[in-house]
Amino acid sequence: MRIIKTKDYNDMSRKAANYIGALIINKPDCVLGLATGSTPIGTYKNLVAGYENGDYDFSNVRSVNLDEYKGLPKENEQSYYYFMHDNLFSHVNIDPANTHLPDGTEPDSQKACEEYNKVIASMGGVDLQLLGLGHDGHIGFNEPNDEFDKETHCVDLTEMTIEANKRFFNSIDEVPRQAYTMGIATIMRAKCVLMVVSGKDKAEILKKSFFGPITPQVPASILQLHPNFVLIADEDALSAL
Ligand SMILES: N[C@@H]1[C@@H](O)[C@H](O)[C@@H](COP(=O)(O)O)O[C@@H]1O
């Protein structure tokens, strides 16, 4: 595990975008595993700026997203489909046909998950998986559990996650209770895992995840075993170490 300590959120976002941008320059047809949440927004802004100034060309980049709420239509502003278009895809020259998210509009969970596993397999491996960190240690929507969930599956979101994500909705009742998420085994197979973490409110869970025991009760802790795990975190997020 490599820790890159940054001054603040902006510094974190710029360094993470530089990291991803270097991969795009090196491997123009790379497969990016992408994440949502508020933390990567700055990273995406910097990637868009890099595209605009001619540093990054997304025309051959392919992407697979970590997760999607179950039951939200694509045009719902809180769907991760909408988020990705709003924050990245519609601002760069990525081919929409090369971007993938689980289908949150598919009511049949087994079908949605099997289809997404096939999509992931067809990409031939993720070069870089970007991750945020949930307050309970979740990655994607892999919530604390008695075992590590391996492939794409449907999850019941925990109260903590519903509570944390309600800020994006009009009321807590609107927050979906379920989501489709890539599994831990898929995340662990990525050649490189890049996590961005910012803020004092993440300091305790960051410490627990990467300096505590490896346990499915703290899903992110499994990343301690990843051969190429890079954590880009700001001083606040690292303040409990
Ligand atoms: N499914 C997403 C995660 O992928 C994300 O890492 C987490 C943290 O979000 P934030 O970055 O807003 O703290 O939120 C959501 O639950």
PDB file of C-alpha atoms and ligand atoms in Angstrom:
ATOM      1  CA  MET A   1       0.000   0.000   0.000  1.00  0.00           C
ATOM      2  CA  ARG A   2       1.315   3.411  -0.922  1.00  0.00           C
ATOM      3  CA  ILE A   3      -0.006   6.533   0.795  1.00  0.00           C
ATOM      4  CA  ILE A   4       0.197   9.882  -0.967  1.00  0.00           C
ATOM      5  CA  LYS A   5      -0.524  12.611   1.564  1.00  0.00           C
ATOM      6  CA  THR A   6      -2.009  15.812   0.186  1.00  0.00           C
ATOM      7  CA  LYS A   7      -2.589  19.238   1.670  1.00  0.00           C
ATOM      8  CA  ASP A   8      -6.312  19.372   1.061  1.00  0.00           C
ATOM      9  CA  TYR A   9      -9.179  18.225  -1.156  1.00  0.00           C
ATOM     10  CA  ASN A  10      -8.021  20.186  -4.213  1.00  0.00           C
ATOM     11  CA  ASP A  11      -4.499  18.857  -3.910  1.00  0.00           C
ATOM     12  CA  MET A  12      -5.876  15.311  -3.575  1.00  0.00           C
ATOM     13  CA  SER A  13      -8.133  15.745  -6.603  1.00  0.00           C
ATOM     14  CA  ARG A  14      -5.343  17.110  -8.813  1.00  0.00           C
ATOM     15  CA  LYS A  15      -2.915  14.331  -7.867  1.00  0.00           C
ATOM     16  CA  ALA A  16      -5.543  11.623  -8.413  1.00  0.00           C
ATOM     17  CA  ALA A  17      -6.397  13.059 -11.835  1.00  0.00           C
ATOM     18  CA  ASN A  18      -2.692  13.225 -12.716  1.00  0.00           C
ATOM     19  CA  TYR A  19      -2.369   9.566 -11.750  1.00  0.00           C
ATOM     20  CA  ILE A  20      -5.304   8.530 -13.924  1.00  0.00           C
ATOM     21  CA  GLY A  21      -4.227  10.891 -16.714  1.00  0.00           C
ATOM     22  CA  ALA A  22      -0.780   9.309 -16.827  1.00  0.00           C
ATOM     23  CA  LEU A  23      -2.443   5.945 -17.431  1.00  0.00           C
ATOM     24  CA  ILE A  24      -4.593   7.385 -20.233  1.00  0.00           C
ATOM     25  CA  ILE A  25      -1.476   8.800 -21.897  1.00  0.00           C
ATOM     26  CA  ASN A  26       0.393   5.503 -21.469  1.00  0.00           C
ATOM     27  CA  LYS A  27      -2.461   3.232 -22.468  1.00  0.00           C
ATOM     28  CA  PRO A  28      -5.060   5.094 -24.566  1.00  0.00           C
ATOM     29  CA  ASP A  29      -7.441   2.099 -24.603  1.00  0.00           C
ATOM     30  CA  CYS A  30      -7.221   1.503 -20.848  1.00  0.00           C
ATOM     31  CA  VAL A  31     -10.155   0.211 -18.812  1.00  0.00           C
ATOM     32  CA  LEU A  32     -11.036   2.574 -15.978  1.00  0.00           C
ATOM     33  CA  GLY A  33     -13.136   1.400 -13.054  1.00  0.00           C
ATOM     34  CA  LEU A  34     -15.010   4.515 -11.985  1.00  0.00           C
ATOM     35  CA  ALA A  35     -16.641   5.605  -8.747  1.00  0.00           C
ATOM     36  CA  THR A  36     -19.313   8.024  -7.609  1.00  0.00           C
ATOM     37  CA  GLY A  37     -19.846   9.858  -4.320  1.00  0.00           C
ATOM     38  CA  SER A  38     -18.774  13.409  -3.569  1.00  0.00           C
ATOM     39  CA  THR A  39     -15.065  12.622  -3.128  1.00  0.00           C
ATOM     40  CA  PRO A  40     -14.137  11.889  -6.786  1.00  0.00           C
ATOM     41  CA  ILE A  41     -15.969  14.945  -8.170  1.00  0.00           C
ATOM     42  CA  GLY A  42     -12.795  17.075  -7.985  1.00  0.00           C
ATOM     43  CA  THR A  43     -10.804  14.295  -9.645  1.00  0.00           C
ATOM     44  CA  TYR A  44     -13.275  14.293 -12.540  1.00  0.00           C
ATOM     45  CA  LYS A  45     -13.116  18.104 -12.778  1.00  0.00           C
ATOM     46  CA  ASN A  46      -9.340  17.890 -13.164  1.00  0.00           C
ATOM     47  CA  LEU A  47      -9.643  15.119 -15.762  1.00  0.00           C
ATOM     48  CA  VAL A  48     -12.061  17.294 -17.730  1.00  0.00           C
ATOM     49  CA  ALA A  49      -9.602  20.204 -17.512  1.00  0.00           C
ATOM     50  CA  GLY A  50      -6.835  17.890 -18.750  1.00  0.00           C
ATOM     51  CA  TYR A  51      -9.033  16.844 -21.671  1.00  0.00           C
ATOM     52  CA  GLU A  52      -9.839  20.467 -22.494  1.00  0.00           C
ATOM     53  CA  ASN A  53      -6.203  21.487 -22.571  1.00  0.00           C
ATOM     54  CA  GLY A  54      -5.326  18.542 -24.805  1.00  0.00           C
ATOM     55  CA  ASP A  55      -3.459  16.356 -22.305  1.00  0.00           C
ATOM     56  CA  TYR A  56      -5.938  13.471 -22.189  1.00  0.00           C
ATOM     57  CA  ASP A  57      -7.733  11.806 -25.054  1.00  0.00           C
ATOM     58  CA  PHE A  58     -10.651   9.614 -23.958  1.00  0.00           C
ATOM     59  CA  SER A  59     -11.636   8.427 -27.442  1.00  0.00           C
ATOM     60  CA  ASN A  60     -10.429   4.875 -26.827  1.00  0.00           C
ATOM     61  CA  VAL A  61     -10.872   4.740 -23.039  1.00  0.00           C
ATOM     62  CA  ARG A  62     -13.376   2.194 -21.723  1.00  0.00           C
ATOM     63  CA  SER A  63     -15.067   2.377 -18.357  1.00  0.00           C
ATOM     64  CA  VAL A  64     -17.001   0.235 -15.895  1.00  0.00           C
ATOM     65  CA  ASN A  65     -18.614   1.830 -12.890  1.00  0.00           C
ATOM     66  CA  LEU A  66     -18.727   0.290  -9.469  1.00  0.00           C
ATOM     67  CA  ASP A  67     -22.387   0.522  -8.635  1.00  0.00           C
ATOM     68  CA  GLU A  68     -25.861   1.877  -9.240  1.00  0.00           C
ATOM     69  CA  TYR A  69     -28.976   2.367  -7.140  1.00  0.00           C
ATOM     70  CA  LYS A  70     -31.660  -0.217  -7.841  1.00  0.00           C
ATOM     71  CA  GLY A  71     -34.917   1.330  -9.026  1.00  0.00           C
ATOM     72  CA  LEU A  72     -33.776   4.793 -10.094  1.00  0.00           C
ATOM     73  CA  PRO A  73     -34.365   5.662 -13.753  1.00  0.00           C
ATOM     74  CA  LYS A  74     -31.316   6.916 -15.648  1.00  0.00           C
ATOM     75  CA  GLU A  75     -32.731  10.452 -15.899  1.00  0.00           C
ATOM     76  CA  ASN A  76     -33.085  10.707 -12.115  1.00  0.00           C
ATOM     77  CA  GLU A  77     -30.450  13.202 -11.015  1.00  0.00           C
ATOM     78  CA  GLN A  78     -29.406  10.926  -8.163  1.00  0.00           C
ATOM     79  CA  SER A  79     -28.772   7.895 -10.348  1.00  0.00           C
ATOM     80  CA  TYR A  80     -25.122   7.121 -10.806  1.00  0.00           C
ATOM     81  CA  TYR A  81     -25.756   7.019 -14.555  1.00  0.00           C
ATOM     82  CA  TYR A  82     -26.765  10.684 -14.354  1.00  0.00           C
ATOM     83  CA  PHE A  83     -23.824  11.480 -12.043  1.00  0.00           C
ATOM     84  CA  MET A  84     -21.255  10.023 -14.426  1.00  0.00           C
ATOM     85  CA  HIS A  85     -22.654  11.893 -17.422  1.00  0.00           C
ATOM     86  CA  ASP A  86     -22.947  15.082 -15.454  1.00  0.00           C
ATOM     87  CA  ASN A  87     -19.457  14.960 -13.935  1.00  0.00           C
ATOM     88  CA  LEU A  88     -17.379  13.291 -16.643  1.00  0.00           C
ATOM     89  CA  PHE A  89     -18.785  11.551 -19.702  1.00  0.00           C
ATOM     90  CA  SER A  90     -20.575  14.503 -21.283  1.00  0.00           C
ATOM     91  CA  HIS A  91     -17.499  16.735 -20.880  1.00  0.00           C
ATOM     92  CA  VAL A  92     -14.882  14.516 -22.545  1.00  0.00           C
ATOM     93  CA  ASN A  93     -14.636  12.623 -25.845  1.00  0.00           C
ATOM     94  CA  ILE A  94     -15.348   9.181 -24.380  1.00  0.00           C
ATOM     95  CA  ASP A  95     -17.550   7.011 -26.612  1.00  0.00           C
ATOM     96  CA  PRO A  96     -20.823   6.453 -24.694  1.00  0.00           C
ATOM     97  CA  ALA A  97     -20.830   2.872 -26.033  1.00  0.00           C
ATOM     98  CA  ASN A  98     -17.604   2.299 -24.090  1.00  0.00           C
ATOM     99  CA  THR A  99     -19.089   3.356 -20.732  1.00  0.00           C
ATOM    100  CA  HIS A 100     -20.839   0.859 -18.486  1.00  0.00           C
ATOM    101  CA  LEU A 101     -22.847   0.895 -15.269  1.00  0.00           C
ATOM    102  CA  PRO A 102     -25.067  -1.757 -13.704  1.00  0.00           C
ATOM    103  CA  ASP A 103     -28.630  -1.385 -14.986  1.00  0.00           C
ATOM    104  CA  GLY A 104     -30.517   0.040 -12.014  1.00  0.00           C
ATOM    105  CA  THR A 105     -33.762  -0.067 -13.973  1.00  0.00           C
ATOM    106  CA  GLU A 106     -33.648  -3.887 -14.199  1.00  0.00           C
ATOM    107  CA  PRO A 107     -35.957  -5.163 -11.431  1.00  0.00           C
ATOM    108  CA  ASP A 108     -34.643  -8.727 -11.677  1.00  0.00           C
ATOM    109  CA  SER A 109     -31.529  -8.586  -9.477  1.00  0.00           C
ATOM    110  CA  GLN A 110     -30.085 -11.869 -10.662  1.00  0.00           C
ATOM    111  CA  LYS A 111     -30.413 -10.820 -14.293  1.00  0.00           C
ATOM    112  CA  ALA A 112     -28.920  -7.360 -13.674  1.00  0.00           C
ATOM    113  CA  CYS A 113     -25.929  -8.814 -11.815  1.00  0.00           C
ATOM    114  CA  GLU A 114     -25.244 -11.615 -14.280  1.00  0.00           C
ATOM    115  CA  GLU A 115     -25.369  -9.173 -17.190  1.00  0.00           C
ATOM    116  CA  TYR A 116     -22.947  -6.840 -15.445  1.00  0.00           C
ATOM    117  CA  ASN A 117     -20.540  -9.672 -14.652  1.00  0.00           C
ATOM    118  CA  LYS A 118     -20.550 -10.461 -18.380  1.00  0.00           C
ATOM    119  CA  VAL A 119     -19.840  -6.821 -19.232  1.00  0.00           C
ATOM    120  CA  ILE A 120     -16.912  -6.720 -16.807  1.00  0.00           C
ATOM    121  CA  ALA A 121     -15.530 -10.003 -18.159  1.00  0.00           C
ATOM    122  CA  SER A 122     -15.794  -8.717 -21.743  1.00  0.00           C
ATOM    123  CA  MET A 123     -13.548  -5.753 -20.909  1.00  0.00           C
ATOM    124  CA  GLY A 124     -10.631  -8.110 -20.247  1.00  0.00           C
ATOM    125  CA  GLY A 125      -9.613  -6.666 -16.874  1.00  0.00           C
ATOM    126  CA  VAL A 126      -9.694  -3.282 -15.174  1.00  0.00           C
ATOM    127  CA  ASP A 127      -6.429  -1.330 -15.402  1.00  0.00           C
ATOM    128  CA  LEU A 128      -7.240   1.146 -12.658  1.00  0.00           C
ATOM    129  CA  GLN A 129     -10.105   1.092 -10.195  1.00  0.00           C
ATOM    130  CA  LEU A 130     -10.938   4.431  -8.594  1.00  0.00           C
ATOM    131  CA  LEU A 131     -12.606   4.188  -5.173  1.00  0.00           C
ATOM    132  CA  GLY A 132     -14.044   6.391  -2.460  1.00  0.00           C
ATOM    133  CA  LEU A 133     -14.489   5.228   1.119  1.00  0.00           C
ATOM    134  CA  GLY A 134     -17.859   4.938   2.857  1.00  0.00           C
ATOM    135  CA  HIS A 135     -18.196   5.960   6.495  1.00  0.00           C
ATOM    136  CA  ASP A 136     -18.700   2.317   7.479  1.00  0.00           C
ATOM    137  CA  GLY A 137     -15.759   1.178   5.343  1.00  0.00           C
ATOM    138  CA  HIS A 138     -17.818   0.260   2.297  1.00  0.00           C
ATOM    139  CA  ILE A 139     -16.282   0.304  -1.170  1.00  0.00           C
ATOM    140  CA  GLY A 140     -18.660   0.557  -4.105  1.00  0.00           C
ATOM    141  CA  PHE A 141     -21.738  -0.518  -2.217  1.00  0.00           C
ATOM    142  CA  ASN A 142     -20.065  -3.498  -0.561  1.00  0.00           C
ATOM    143  CA  GLU A 143     -21.412  -2.972   2.933  1.00  0.00           C
ATOM    144  CA  PRO A 144     -20.042  -4.557   6.139  1.00  0.00           C
ATOM    145  CA  ASN A 145     -20.940  -8.238   6.075  1.00  0.00           C
ATOM    146  CA  ASP A 146     -19.969 -11.626   7.508  1.00  0.00           C
ATOM    147  CA  GLU A 147     -18.102 -12.468   4.326  1.00  0.00           C
ATOM    148  CA  PHE A 148     -16.573 -10.633   1.381  1.00  0.00           C
ATOM    149  CA  ASP A 149     -19.082 -10.581  -1.494  1.00  0.00           C
ATOM    150  CA  LYS A 150     -17.235 -11.655  -4.600  1.00  0.00           C
ATOM    151  CA  GLU A 151     -18.941 -10.646  -7.826  1.00  0.00           C
ATOM    152  CA  THR A 152     -21.737  -8.208  -8.757  1.00  0.00           C
ATOM    153  CA  HIS A 153     -24.652  -8.527  -6.357  1.00  0.00           C
ATOM    154  CA  CYS A 154     -27.682  -6.696  -5.028  1.00  0.00           C
ATOM    155  CA  VAL A 155     -27.183  -5.158  -1.585  1.00  0.00           C
ATOM    156  CA  ASP A 156     -29.456  -3.804   1.100  1.00  0.00           C
ATOM    157  CA  LEU A 157     -27.918  -0.473   2.049  1.00  0.00           C
ATOM    158  CA  THR A 158     -27.129   0.020   5.736  1.00  0.00           C
ATOM    159  CA  GLU A 159     -28.825   2.707   7.797  1.00  0.00           C
ATOM    160  CA  MET A 160     -25.494   4.554   7.980  1.00  0.00           C
ATOM    161  CA  THR A 161     -25.190   4.668   4.192  1.00  0.00           C
ATOM    162  CA  ILE A 162     -28.821   5.700   3.709  1.00  0.00           C
ATOM    163  CA  GLU A 163     -28.290   8.429   6.306  1.00  0.00           C
ATOM    164  CA  ALA A 164     -25.021   9.597   4.650  1.00  0.00           C
ATOM    165  CA  ASN A 165     -26.558   9.665   1.168  1.00  0.00           C
ATOM    166  CA  LYS A 166     -29.817  11.388   2.100  1.00  0.00           C
ATOM    167  CA  ARG A 167     -28.126  14.788   1.590  1.00  0.00           C
ATOM    168  CA  PHE A 168     -28.447  14.232  -2.152  1.00  0.00           C
ATOM    169  CA  PHE A 169     -32.202  13.561  -2.017  1.00  0.00           C
ATOM    170  CA  ASN A 170     -35.211  15.678  -1.004  1.00  0.00           C
ATOM    171  CA  SER A 171     -35.932  13.372   1.919  1.00  0.00           C
ATOM    172  CA  ILE A 172     -34.590  10.177   3.455  1.00  0.00           C
ATOM    173  CA  ASP A 173     -37.641   8.302   2.126  1.00  0.00           C
ATOM    174  CA  GLU A 174     -36.436   8.928  -1.422  1.00  0.00           C
ATOM    175  CA  VAL A 175     -33.072   7.206  -0.859  1.00  0.00           C
ATOM    176  CA  PRO A 176     -33.205   3.778  -2.537  1.00  0.00           C
ATOM    177  CA  ARG A 177     -32.820   0.907  -0.076  1.00  0.00           C
ATOM    178  CA  GLN A 178     -30.979  -1.344  -2.499  1.00  0.00           C
ATOM    179  CA  ALA A 179     -28.184  -1.099  -5.039  1.00  0.00           C
ATOM    180  CA  TYR A 180     -26.262  -3.247  -7.504  1.00  0.00           C
ATOM    181  CA  THR A 181     -22.537  -3.264  -6.875  1.00  0.00           C
ATOM    182  CA  MET A 182     -19.384  -4.806  -8.254  1.00  0.00           C
ATOM    183  CA  GLY A 183     -18.071  -7.394  -5.824  1.00  0.00           C
ATOM    184  CA  ILE A 184     -14.886  -7.390  -3.806  1.00  0.00           C
ATOM    185  CA  ALA A 185     -13.219 -10.044  -5.976  1.00  0.00           C
ATOM    186  CA  THR A 186     -13.710  -7.885  -9.072  1.00  0.00           C
ATOM    187  CA  ILE A 187     -12.277  -4.849  -7.317  1.00  0.00           C
ATOM    188  CA  MET A 188      -9.302  -6.885  -6.088  1.00  0.00           C
ATOM    189  CA  ARG A 189      -8.566  -8.089  -9.643  1.00  0.00           C
ATOM    190  CA  ALA A 190      -7.973  -4.530 -10.896  1.00  0.00           C
ATOM    191  CA  LYS A 191      -4.293  -4.036 -11.784  1.00  0.00           C
ATOM    192  CA  CYS A 192      -4.206  -0.861  -9.727  1.00  0.00           C
ATOM    193  CA  VAL A 193      -6.624   0.414  -7.084  1.00  0.00           C
ATOM    194  CA  LEU A 194      -6.619   4.156  -6.446  1.00  0.00           C
ATOM    195  CA  MET A 195      -8.604   5.413  -3.471  1.00  0.00           C
ATOM    196  CA  VAL A 196      -9.327   9.064  -2.744  1.00  0.00           C
ATOM    197  CA  VAL A 197     -10.248  10.105   0.804  1.00  0.00           C
ATOM    198  CA  SER A 198     -10.787  13.573   2.197  1.00  0.00           C
ATOM    199  CA  GLY A 199     -11.953  15.160   5.416  1.00  0.00           C
ATOM    200  CA  LYS A 200     -11.836  14.643   9.181  1.00  0.00           C
ATOM    201  CA  ASP A 201     -15.075  12.652   9.114  1.00  0.00           C
ATOM    202  CA  LYS A 202     -13.206   9.873   7.260  1.00  0.00           C
ATOM    203  CA  ALA A 203     -10.144   9.830   9.568  1.00  0.00           C
ATOM    204  CA  GLU A 204     -11.341   7.059  11.924  1.00  0.00           C
ATOM    205  CA  ILE A 205     -12.634   4.740   9.217  1.00  0.00           C
ATOM    206  CA  LEU A 206      -9.465   5.279   7.169  1.00  0.00           C
ATOM    207  CA  LYS A 207      -7.377   4.199  10.174  1.00  0.00           C
ATOM    208  CA  LYS A 208      -9.620   1.210  10.863  1.00  0.00           C
ATOM    209  CA  SER A 209      -9.558   0.167   7.192  1.00  0.00           C
ATOM    210  CA  PHE A 210      -5.831   0.285   6.563  1.00  0.00           C
ATOM    211  CA  PHE A 211      -4.220  -0.025   9.983  1.00  0.00           C
ATOM    212  CA  GLY A 212      -6.652  -2.478  11.565  1.00  0.00           C
ATOM    213  CA  PRO A 213      -7.524  -6.145  11.006  1.00  0.00           C
ATOM    214  CA  ILE A 214      -8.638  -7.356   7.582  1.00  0.00           C
ATOM    215  CA  THR A 215     -12.303  -8.193   8.010  1.00  0.00           C
ATOM    216  CA  PRO A 216     -15.501  -8.198   5.913  1.00  0.00           C
ATOM    217  CA  GLN A 217     -16.971  -6.011   8.652  1.00  0.00           C
ATOM    218  CA  VAL A 218     -14.718  -3.282   7.225  1.00  0.00           C
ATOM    219  CA  PRO A 219     -14.841  -4.115   3.496  1.00  0.00           C
ATOM    220  CA  ALA A 220     -12.097  -1.646   2.498  1.00  0.00           C
ATOM    221  CA  SER A 221      -9.638  -3.481   4.776  1.00  0.00           C
ATOM    222  CA  ILE A 222      -9.195  -6.168   2.094  1.00  0.00           C
ATOM    223  CA  LEU A 223      -7.277  -3.590   0.053  1.00  0.00           C
ATOM    224  CA  GLN A 224      -4.350  -4.076   2.440  1.00  0.00           C
ATOM    225  CA  LEU A 225      -3.763  -7.268   0.446  1.00  0.00           C
ATOM    226  CA  HIS A 226      -3.867  -5.637  -2.985  1.00  0.00           C
ATOM    227  CA  PRO A 227      -0.424  -5.636  -4.652  1.00  0.00           C
ATOM    228  CA  ASN A 228      -0.865  -2.175  -6.158  1.00  0.00           C
ATOM    229  CA  PHE A 229      -3.058  -0.120  -3.860  1.00  0.00           C
ATOM    230  CA  VAL A 230      -2.513   3.652  -3.848  1.00  0.00           C
ATOM    231  CA  LEU A 231      -4.259   5.811  -1.273  1.00  0.00           C
ATOM    232  CA  ILE A 232      -4.384   9.537  -2.024  1.00  0.00           C
ATOM    233  CA  ALA A 233      -5.705  11.219   1.110  1.00  0.00           C
ATOM    234  CA  ASP A 234      -5.596  14.714   2.532  1.00  0.00           C
ATOM    235  CA  GLU A 235      -4.139  15.707   5.897  1.00  0.00           C
ATOM    236  CA  ASP A 236      -7.560  15.724   7.549  1.00  0.00           C
ATOM    237  CA  ALA A 237      -8.359  12.192   6.425  1.00  0.00           C
ATOM    238  CA  LEU A 238      -4.947  11.014   7.673  1.00  0.00           C
ATOM    239  CA  SER A 239      -5.219  12.898  10.967  1.00  0.00           C
ATOM    240  CA  ALA A 240      -6.081   9.842  13.118  1.00  0.00           C
ATOM    241  CA  LEU A 241      -2.854   8.004  12.227  1.00  0.00           C
TER     242      LEU A 241
HETATM  243  N1  LIG B   1     -21.536   4.071  -3.502  1.00  0.00           N
HETATM  244  C1  LIG B   1     -20.841   5.245  -3.108  1.00  0.00           C
HETATM  245  C2  LIG B   1     -19.405   4.892  -2.797  1.00  0.00           C
HETATM  246  O1  LIG B   1     -18.786   4.450  -3.991  1.00  0.00           O
HETATM  247  C3  LIG B   1     -18.693   6.077  -2.209  1.00  0.00           C
HETATM  248  O2  LIG B   1     -17.337   5.796  -2.012  1.00  0.00           O
HETATM  249  C4  LIG B   1     -19.344   6.456  -0.903  1.00  0.00           C
HETATM  250  C5  LIG B   1     -18.656   7.603  -0.180  1.00  0.00           C
HETATM  251  O3  LIG B   1     -19.132   8.796  -0.682  1.00  0.00           O
HETATM  252  P1  LIG B   1     -18.508  10.210  -0.411  1.00  0.00           P
HETATM  253  O4  LIG B   1     -17.328  10.315  -1.287  1.00  0.00           O
HETATM  254  O5  LIG B   1     -19.606  11.156  -0.823  1.00  0.00           O
HETATM  255  O6  LIG B   1     -18.197  10.281   1.042  1.00  0.00           O
HETATM  256  O7  LIG B   1     -20.677   6.830  -1.200  1.00  0.00           O
HETATM  257  C6  LIG B   1     -21.508   5.958  -1.929  1.00  0.00           C
HETATM  258  O8  LIG B   1     -22.096   5.107  -1.029  1.00  0.00           O
END
